[in-house]
Every structure is written in C-alpha cells, then in structure tokens.
Amino acid sequence: MVRFEKDKIVVEIPSMFPVADWLERVSDLVYAIGAIDKDRVDNDNDCIYTLCSLILEMMPEEGDVLEMLRAKGLR
C-alpha cells in the first residue's frame, strides 16, 4: 500500500518474512540497475539516479543495523 503524508511517500508491503523479502527486493533492484543499457536511457530523465535514491532510502539507519546485529547476537 502507498500513502502520502506531509513531505513523504510511505510504502507498506505486507510480508510474513519482512527481512528476507526486503533483502530480495533490494538485491533485485540492484541487479536491474546493473542490467540497464545506458545507451537506451534518456539522459534528460535520469532514472538510474532515481532508482539509486530509492535503494538508499530503503537502507536502514546505522543504529537500526547495530540493533539488528545485537538482537542476532552478532555484535
């Protein structure tokens, strides 16, 4: 589901396994960006930059990553 709030776009994806699904989606996006033929992309519409911005926004904050590692006993 997508909803719009003041100054943001909120995307919610229902999932039984959110971490695994998130990892798969991020990996798929990175793979897709790598497969883009730059000669076929309109230089005036930099979709690669937009896709990379999406991936960056999907990444957890450093504190959240450290907390996830602590919860798994890895830190």
PDB file of N, CA and C in Angstrom:
ATOM      1  N   MET A   1       0.843  -1.168   0.000  1.00  0.00           N
ATOM      2  CA  MET A   1       0.000   0.000   0.000  1.00  0.00           C
ATOM      3  C   MET A   1       0.893   1.238   0.000  1.00  0.00           C
ATOM      4  N   VAL A   2       0.465   2.228  -0.701  1.00  0.00           N
ATOM      5  CA  VAL A   2       1.170   3.503  -0.740  1.00  0.00           C
ATOM      6  C   VAL A   2       0.254   4.571  -0.174  1.00  0.00           C
ATOM      7  N   ARG A   3       0.824   5.402   0.675  1.00  0.00           N
ATOM      8  CA  ARG A   3       0.069   6.554   1.157  1.00  0.00           C
ATOM      9  C   ARG A   3       1.004   7.754   1.176  1.00  0.00           C
ATOM     10  N   PHE A   4       0.404   8.915   1.103  1.00  0.00           N
ATOM     11  CA  PHE A   4       1.169  10.141   1.069  1.00  0.00           C
ATOM     12  C   PHE A   4       0.933  10.904   2.359  1.00  0.00           C
ATOM     13  N   GLU A   5       2.013  11.329   2.975  1.00  0.00           N
ATOM     14  CA  GLU A   5       1.961  12.159   4.164  1.00  0.00           C
ATOM     15  C   GLU A   5       2.712  13.441   3.858  1.00  0.00           C
ATOM     16  N   LYS A   6       2.603  14.385   4.743  1.00  0.00           N
ATOM     17  CA  LYS A   6       3.298  15.659   4.515  1.00  0.00           C
ATOM     18  C   LYS A   6       4.790  15.393   4.310  1.00  0.00           C
ATOM     19  N   ASP A   7       5.286  15.770   3.178  1.00  0.00           N
ATOM     20  CA  ASP A   7       6.699  15.676   2.824  1.00  0.00           C
ATOM     21  C   ASP A   7       7.247  14.252   2.743  1.00  0.00           C
ATOM     22  N   LYS A   8       6.387  13.242   2.480  1.00  0.00           N
ATOM     23  CA  LYS A   8       6.913  11.886   2.329  1.00  0.00           C
ATOM     24  C   LYS A   8       5.947  10.965   1.604  1.00  0.00           C
ATOM     25  N   ILE A   9       6.514   9.910   1.058  1.00  0.00           N
ATOM     26  CA  ILE A   9       5.763   8.821   0.445  1.00  0.00           C
ATOM     27  C   ILE A   9       5.997   7.610   1.347  1.00  0.00           C
ATOM     28  N   VAL A  10       4.932   6.964   1.778  1.00  0.00           N
ATOM     29  CA  VAL A  10       5.053   5.799   2.654  1.00  0.00           C
ATOM     30  C   VAL A  10       4.587   4.569   1.877  1.00  0.00           C
ATOM     31  N   VAL A  11       5.470   3.582   1.773  1.00  0.00           N
ATOM     32  CA  VAL A  11       5.153   2.341   1.079  1.00  0.00           C
ATOM     33  C   VAL A  11       5.147   1.218   2.111  1.00  0.00           C
ATOM     34  N   GLU A  12       4.036   0.514   2.203  1.00  0.00           N
ATOM     35  CA  GLU A  12       3.931  -0.625   3.108  1.00  0.00           C
ATOM     36  C   GLU A  12       3.743  -1.878   2.275  1.00  0.00           C
ATOM     37  N   ILE A  13       4.547  -2.889   2.571  1.00  0.00           N
ATOM     38  CA  ILE A  13       4.470  -4.152   1.851  1.00  0.00           C
ATOM     39  C   ILE A  13       4.200  -5.249   2.876  1.00  0.00           C
ATOM     40  N   PRO A  14       2.996  -5.826   2.850  1.00  0.00           N
ATOM     41  CA  PRO A  14       2.719  -6.916   3.779  1.00  0.00           C
ATOM     42  C   PRO A  14       3.661  -8.093   3.498  1.00  0.00           C
ATOM     43  N   SER A  15       4.144  -8.724   4.563  1.00  0.00           N
ATOM     44  CA  SER A  15       5.086  -9.815   4.387  1.00  0.00           C
ATOM     45  C   SER A  15       5.125 -10.694   5.629  1.00  0.00           C
ATOM     46  N   MET A  16       5.195 -11.990   5.404  1.00  0.00           N
ATOM     47  CA  MET A  16       5.386 -12.939   6.507  1.00  0.00           C
ATOM     48  C   MET A  16       6.848 -12.964   6.945  1.00  0.00           C
ATOM     49  N   PHE A  17       7.753 -12.627   6.023  1.00  0.00           N
ATOM     50  CA  PHE A  17       9.185 -12.652   6.286  1.00  0.00           C
ATOM     51  C   PHE A  17       9.797 -11.324   5.826  1.00  0.00           C
ATOM     52  N   PRO A  18       9.550 -10.239   6.552  1.00  0.00           N
ATOM     53  CA  PRO A  18       9.943  -8.912   6.072  1.00  0.00           C
ATOM     54  C   PRO A  18      11.425  -8.748   5.774  1.00  0.00           C
ATOM     55  N   VAL A  19      12.306  -9.277   6.610  1.00  0.00           N
ATOM     56  CA  VAL A  19      13.741  -9.086   6.366  1.00  0.00           C
ATOM     57  C   VAL A  19      14.160  -9.799   5.085  1.00  0.00           C
ATOM     58  N   ALA A  20      13.743 -11.050   4.927  1.00  0.00           N
ATOM     59  CA  ALA A  20      14.106 -11.812   3.725  1.00  0.00           C
ATOM     60  C   ALA A  20      13.515 -11.178   2.472  1.00  0.00           C
ATOM     61  N   ASP A  21      12.255 -10.739   2.558  1.00  0.00           N
ATOM     62  CA  ASP A  21      11.621 -10.096   1.398  1.00  0.00           C
ATOM     63  C   ASP A  21      12.299  -8.779   1.057  1.00  0.00           C
ATOM     64  N   TRP A  22      12.658  -8.013   2.083  1.00  0.00           N
ATOM     65  CA  TRP A  22      13.355  -6.731   1.860  1.00  0.00           C
ATOM     66  C   TRP A  22      14.695  -6.983   1.180  1.00  0.00           C
ATOM     67  N   LEU A  23      15.462  -7.964   1.685  1.00  0.00           N
ATOM     68  CA  LEU A  23      16.757  -8.279   1.081  1.00  0.00           C
ATOM     69  C   LEU A  23      16.605  -8.685  -0.381  1.00  0.00           C
ATOM     70  N   GLU A  24      15.588  -9.488  -0.670  1.00  0.00           N
ATOM     71  CA  GLU A  24      15.361  -9.923  -2.047  1.00  0.00           C
ATOM     72  C   GLU A  24      14.994  -8.748  -2.947  1.00  0.00           C
ATOM     73  N   ARG A  25      14.144  -7.860  -2.483  1.00  0.00           N
ATOM     74  CA  ARG A  25      13.738  -6.706  -3.298  1.00  0.00           C
ATOM     75  C   ARG A  25      14.909  -5.759  -3.565  1.00  0.00           C
ATOM     76  N   VAL A  26      15.717  -5.493  -2.534  1.00  0.00           N
ATOM     77  CA  VAL A  26      16.875  -4.618  -2.720  1.00  0.00           C
ATOM     78  C   VAL A  26      17.856  -5.265  -3.692  1.00  0.00           C
ATOM     79  N   SER A  27      18.096  -6.551  -3.524  1.00  0.00           N
ATOM     80  CA  SER A  27      19.001  -7.271  -4.424  1.00  0.00           C
ATOM     81  C   SER A  27      18.484  -7.229  -5.862  1.00  0.00           C
ATOM     82  N   ASP A  28      17.188  -7.433  -6.049  1.00  0.00           N
ATOM     83  CA  ASP A  28      16.597  -7.380  -7.390  1.00  0.00           C
ATOM     84  C   ASP A  28      16.733  -5.992  -8.013  1.00  0.00           C
ATOM     85  N   LEU A  29      16.533  -4.952  -7.203  1.00  0.00           N
ATOM     86  CA  LEU A  29      16.690  -3.588  -7.719  1.00  0.00           C
ATOM     87  C   LEU A  29      18.129  -3.324  -8.160  1.00  0.00           C
ATOM     88  N   VAL A  30      19.088  -3.743  -7.349  1.00  0.00           N
ATOM     89  CA  VAL A  30      20.495  -3.552  -7.703  1.00  0.00           C
ATOM     90  C   VAL A  30      20.823  -4.312  -8.990  1.00  0.00           C
ATOM     91  N   TYR A  31      20.333  -5.542  -9.108  1.00  0.00           N
ATOM     92  CA  TYR A  31      20.555  -6.331 -10.322  1.00  0.00           C
ATOM     93  C   TYR A  31      19.953  -5.626 -11.534  1.00  0.00           C
ATOM     94  N   ALA A  32      18.731  -5.126 -11.390  1.00  0.00           N
ATOM     95  CA  ALA A  32      18.050  -4.452 -12.507  1.00  0.00           C
ATOM     96  C   ALA A  32      18.800  -3.195 -12.940  1.00  0.00           C
ATOM     97  N   ILE A  33      19.296  -2.428 -11.982  1.00  0.00           N
ATOM     98  CA  ILE A  33      20.059  -1.224 -12.317  1.00  0.00           C
ATOM     99  C   ILE A  33      21.324  -1.609 -13.079  1.00  0.00           C
ATOM    100  N   GLY A  34      21.975  -2.682 -12.646  1.00  0.00           N
ATOM    101  CA  GLY A  34      23.181  -3.141 -13.329  1.00  0.00           C
ATOM    102  C   GLY A  34      22.916  -3.605 -14.746  1.00  0.00           C
ATOM    103  N   ALA A  35      21.687  -4.034 -15.028  1.00  0.00           N
ATOM    104  CA  ALA A  35      21.345  -4.540 -16.353  1.00  0.00           C
ATOM    105  C   ALA A  35      20.872  -3.447 -17.308  1.00  0.00           C
ATOM    106  N   ILE A  36      20.737  -2.224 -16.836  1.00  0.00           N
ATOM    107  CA  ILE A  36      20.253  -1.127 -17.679  1.00  0.00           C
ATOM    108  C   ILE A  36      21.290  -0.798 -18.750  1.00  0.00           C
ATOM    109  N   ASP A  37      20.841  -0.717 -19.975  1.00  0.00           N
ATOM    110  CA  ASP A  37      21.690  -0.315 -21.084  1.00  0.00           C
ATOM    111  C   ASP A  37      21.700   1.213 -21.116  1.00  0.00           C
ATOM    112  N   LYS A  38      22.805   1.795 -20.707  1.00  0.00           N
ATOM    113  CA  LYS A  38      22.891   3.250 -20.589  1.00  0.00           C
ATOM    114  C   LYS A  38      22.656   3.971 -21.918  1.00  0.00           C
ATOM    115  N   ASP A  39      22.935   3.301 -23.031  1.00  0.00           N
ATOM    116  CA  ASP A  39      22.714   3.910 -24.342  1.00  0.00           C
ATOM    117  C   ASP A  39      21.231   4.035 -24.676  1.00  0.00           C
ATOM    118  N   ARG A  40      20.388   3.276 -23.973  1.00  0.00           N
ATOM    119  CA  ARG A  40      18.947   3.300 -24.247  1.00  0.00           C
ATOM    120  C   ARG A  40      18.177   4.153 -23.246  1.00  0.00           C
ATOM    121  N   VAL A  41      18.890   4.741 -22.279  1.00  0.00           N
ATOM    122  CA  VAL A  41      18.246   5.567 -21.261  1.00  0.00           C
ATOM    123  C   VAL A  41      18.312   7.020 -21.695  1.00  0.00           C
ATOM    124  N   ASP A  42      17.180   7.703 -21.606  1.00  0.00           N
ATOM    125  CA  ASP A  42      17.110   9.128 -21.931  1.00  0.00           C
ATOM    126  C   ASP A  42      17.927   9.904 -20.912  1.00  0.00           C
ATOM    127  N   ASN A  43      18.966  10.585 -21.365  1.00  0.00           N
ATOM    128  CA  ASN A  43      19.844  11.330 -20.459  1.00  0.00           C
ATOM    129  C   ASN A  43      19.127  12.467 -19.743  1.00  0.00           C
ATOM    130  N   ASP A  44      18.039  12.977 -20.336  1.00  0.00           N
ATOM    131  CA  ASP A  44      17.301  14.055 -19.690  1.00  0.00           C
ATOM    132  C   ASP A  44      16.454  13.535 -18.531  1.00  0.00           C
ATOM    133  N   ASN A  45      16.179  12.248 -18.513  1.00  0.00           N
ATOM    134  CA  ASN A  45      15.369  11.635 -17.462  1.00  0.00           C
ATOM    135  C   ASN A  45      16.232  10.593 -16.772  1.00  0.00           C
ATOM    136  N   ASP A  46      16.972  11.006 -15.768  1.00  0.00           N
ATOM    137  CA  ASP A  46      17.961  10.143 -15.130  1.00  0.00           C
ATOM    138  C   ASP A  46      17.307   9.143 -14.191  1.00  0.00           C
ATOM    139  N   CYS A  47      16.732   8.078 -14.765  1.00  0.00           N
ATOM    140  CA  CYS A  47      16.040   7.073 -13.960  1.00  0.00           C
ATOM    141  C   CYS A  47      17.017   6.296 -13.090  1.00  0.00           C
ATOM    142  N   ILE A  48      18.272   6.191 -13.508  1.00  0.00           N
ATOM    143  CA  ILE A  48      19.247   5.461 -12.705  1.00  0.00           C
ATOM    144  C   ILE A  48      19.457   6.182 -11.373  1.00  0.00           C
ATOM    145  N   TYR A  49      19.564   7.492 -11.411  1.00  0.00           N
ATOM    146  CA  TYR A  49      19.709   8.270 -10.171  1.00  0.00           C
ATOM    147  C   TYR A  49      18.494   8.063  -9.270  1.00  0.00           C
ATOM    148  N   THR A  50      17.303   8.076  -9.854  1.00  0.00           N
ATOM    149  CA  THR A  50      16.074   7.902  -9.084  1.00  0.00           C
ATOM    150  C   THR A  50      16.023   6.519  -8.453  1.00  0.00           C
ATOM    151  N   LEU A  51      16.395   5.489  -9.198  1.00  0.00           N
ATOM    152  CA  LEU A  51      16.412   4.137  -8.657  1.00  0.00           C
ATOM    153  C   LEU A  51      17.435   4.000  -7.530  1.00  0.00           C
ATOM    154  N   CYS A  52      18.594   4.594  -7.715  1.00  0.00           N
ATOM    155  CA  CYS A  52      19.618   4.546  -6.661  1.00  0.00           C
ATOM    156  C   CYS A  52      19.140   5.294  -5.415  1.00  0.00           C
ATOM    157  N   SER A  53      18.439   6.389  -5.591  1.00  0.00           N
ATOM    158  CA  SER A  53      17.883   7.126  -4.454  1.00  0.00           C
ATOM    159  C   SER A  53      16.869   6.275  -3.706  1.00  0.00           C
ATOM    160  N   LEU A  54      16.050   5.520  -4.446  1.00  0.00           N
ATOM    161  CA  LEU A  54      15.079   4.622  -3.823  1.00  0.00           C
ATOM    162  C   LEU A  54      15.788   3.581  -2.968  1.00  0.00           C
ATOM    163  N   ILE A  55      16.844   2.983  -3.508  1.00  0.00           N
ATOM    164  CA  ILE A  55      17.580   1.967  -2.752  1.00  0.00           C
ATOM    165  C   ILE A  55      18.188   2.578  -1.495  1.00  0.00           C
ATOM    166  N   LEU A  56      18.780   3.749  -1.616  1.00  0.00           N
ATOM    167  CA  LEU A  56      19.363   4.404  -0.443  1.00  0.00           C
ATOM    168  C   LEU A  56      18.314   4.673   0.630  1.00  0.00           C
ATOM    169  N   GLU A  57      17.126   5.073   0.224  1.00  0.00           N
ATOM    170  CA  GLU A  57      16.057   5.330   1.186  1.00  0.00           C
ATOM    171  C   GLU A  57      15.548   4.048   1.841  1.00  0.00           C
ATOM    172  N   MET A  58      15.733   2.917   1.177  1.00  0.00           N
ATOM    173  CA  MET A  58      15.300   1.633   1.725  1.00  0.00           C
ATOM    174  C   MET A  58      16.289   1.073   2.742  1.00  0.00           C
ATOM    175  N   MET A  59      17.485   1.620   2.781  1.00  0.00           N
ATOM    176  CA  MET A  59      18.505   1.102   3.680  1.00  0.00           C
ATOM    177  C   MET A  59      18.225   1.567   5.115  1.00  0.00           C
ATOM    178  N   PRO A  60      18.448   0.677   6.088  1.00  0.00           N
ATOM    179  CA  PRO A  60      18.222   1.062   7.480  1.00  0.00           C
ATOM    180  C   PRO A  60      19.300   2.031   7.969  1.00  0.00           C
ATOM    181  N   GLU A  61      18.952   2.775   9.002  1.00  0.00           N
ATOM    182  CA  GLU A  61      19.923   3.672   9.638  1.00  0.00           C
ATOM    183  C   GLU A  61      20.971   2.820  10.358  1.00  0.00           C
ATOM    184  N   GLU A  62      22.148   3.381  10.581  1.00  0.00           N
ATOM    185  CA  GLU A  62      23.238   2.644  11.219  1.00  0.00           C
ATOM    186  C   GLU A  62      22.828   2.090  12.588  1.00  0.00           C
ATOM    187  N   GLY A  63      22.141   2.891  13.382  1.00  0.00           N
ATOM    188  CA  GLY A  63      21.697   2.439  14.700  1.00  0.00           C
ATOM    189  C   GLY A  63      20.751   1.254  14.611  1.00  0.00           C
ATOM    190  N   ASP A  64      19.886   1.256  13.616  1.00  0.00           N
ATOM    191  CA  ASP A  64      18.964   0.137  13.421  1.00  0.00           C
ATOM    192  C   ASP A  64      19.715  -1.133  13.041  1.00  0.00           C
ATOM    193  N   VAL A  65      20.737  -0.990  12.202  1.00  0.00           N
ATOM    194  CA  VAL A  65      21.539  -2.147  11.803  1.00  0.00           C
ATOM    195  C   VAL A  65      22.260  -2.719  13.018  1.00  0.00           C
ATOM    196  N   LEU A  66      22.847  -1.852  13.828  1.00  0.00           N
ATOM    197  CA  LEU A  66      23.539  -2.320  15.026  1.00  0.00           C
ATOM    198  C   LEU A  66      22.579  -3.034  15.969  1.00  0.00           C
ATOM    199  N   GLU A  67      21.368  -2.512  16.109  1.00  0.00           N
ATOM    200  CA  GLU A  67      20.371  -3.161  16.954  1.00  0.00           C
ATOM    201  C   GLU A  67      19.974  -4.533  16.396  1.00  0.00           C
ATOM    202  N   MET A  68      19.825  -4.631  15.080  1.00  0.00           N
ATOM    203  CA  MET A  68      19.509  -5.923  14.465  1.00  0.00           C
ATOM    204  C   MET A  68      20.640  -6.928  14.714  1.00  0.00           C
ATOM    205  N   LEU A  69      21.895  -6.460  14.600  1.00  0.00           N
ATOM    206  CA  LEU A  69      23.023  -7.337  14.842  1.00  0.00           C
ATOM    207  C   LEU A  69      23.068  -7.787  16.299  1.00  0.00           C
ATOM    208  N   ARG A  70      22.798  -6.853  17.231  1.00  0.00           N
ATOM    209  CA  ARG A  70      22.764  -7.213  18.646  1.00  0.00           C
ATOM    210  C   ARG A  70      21.675  -8.246  18.926  1.00  0.00           C
ATOM    211  N   ALA A  71      20.519  -8.061  18.315  1.00  0.00           N
ATOM    212  CA  ALA A  71      19.398  -8.982  18.519  1.00  0.00           C
ATOM    213  C   ALA A  71      19.738 -10.386  18.018  1.00  0.00           C
ATOM    214  N   LYS A  72      20.590 -10.461  17.001  1.00  0.00           N
ATOM    215  CA  LYS A  72      21.001 -11.754  16.454  1.00  0.00           C
ATOM    216  C   LYS A  72      22.236 -12.294  17.179  1.00  0.00           C
ATOM    217  N   GLY A  73      22.760 -11.516  18.143  1.00  0.00           N
ATOM    218  CA  GLY A  73      23.955 -11.940  18.875  1.00  0.00           C
ATOM    219  C   GLY A  73      25.221 -11.820  18.068  1.00  0.00           C
ATOM    220  N   LEU A  74      25.226 -10.955  17.072  1.00  0.00           N
ATOM    221  CA  LEU A  74      26.381 -10.797  16.202  1.00  0.00           C
ATOM    222  C   LEU A  74      27.236  -9.588  16.549  1.00  0.00           C
ATOM    223  N   ARG A  75      26.831  -8.850  17.543  1.00  0.00           N
ATOM    224  CA  ARG A  75      27.620  -7.648  17.904  1.00  0.00           C
ATOM    225  C   ARG A  75      27.576  -7.442  19.378  1.00  0.00           C
TER     226      ARG A  75
END
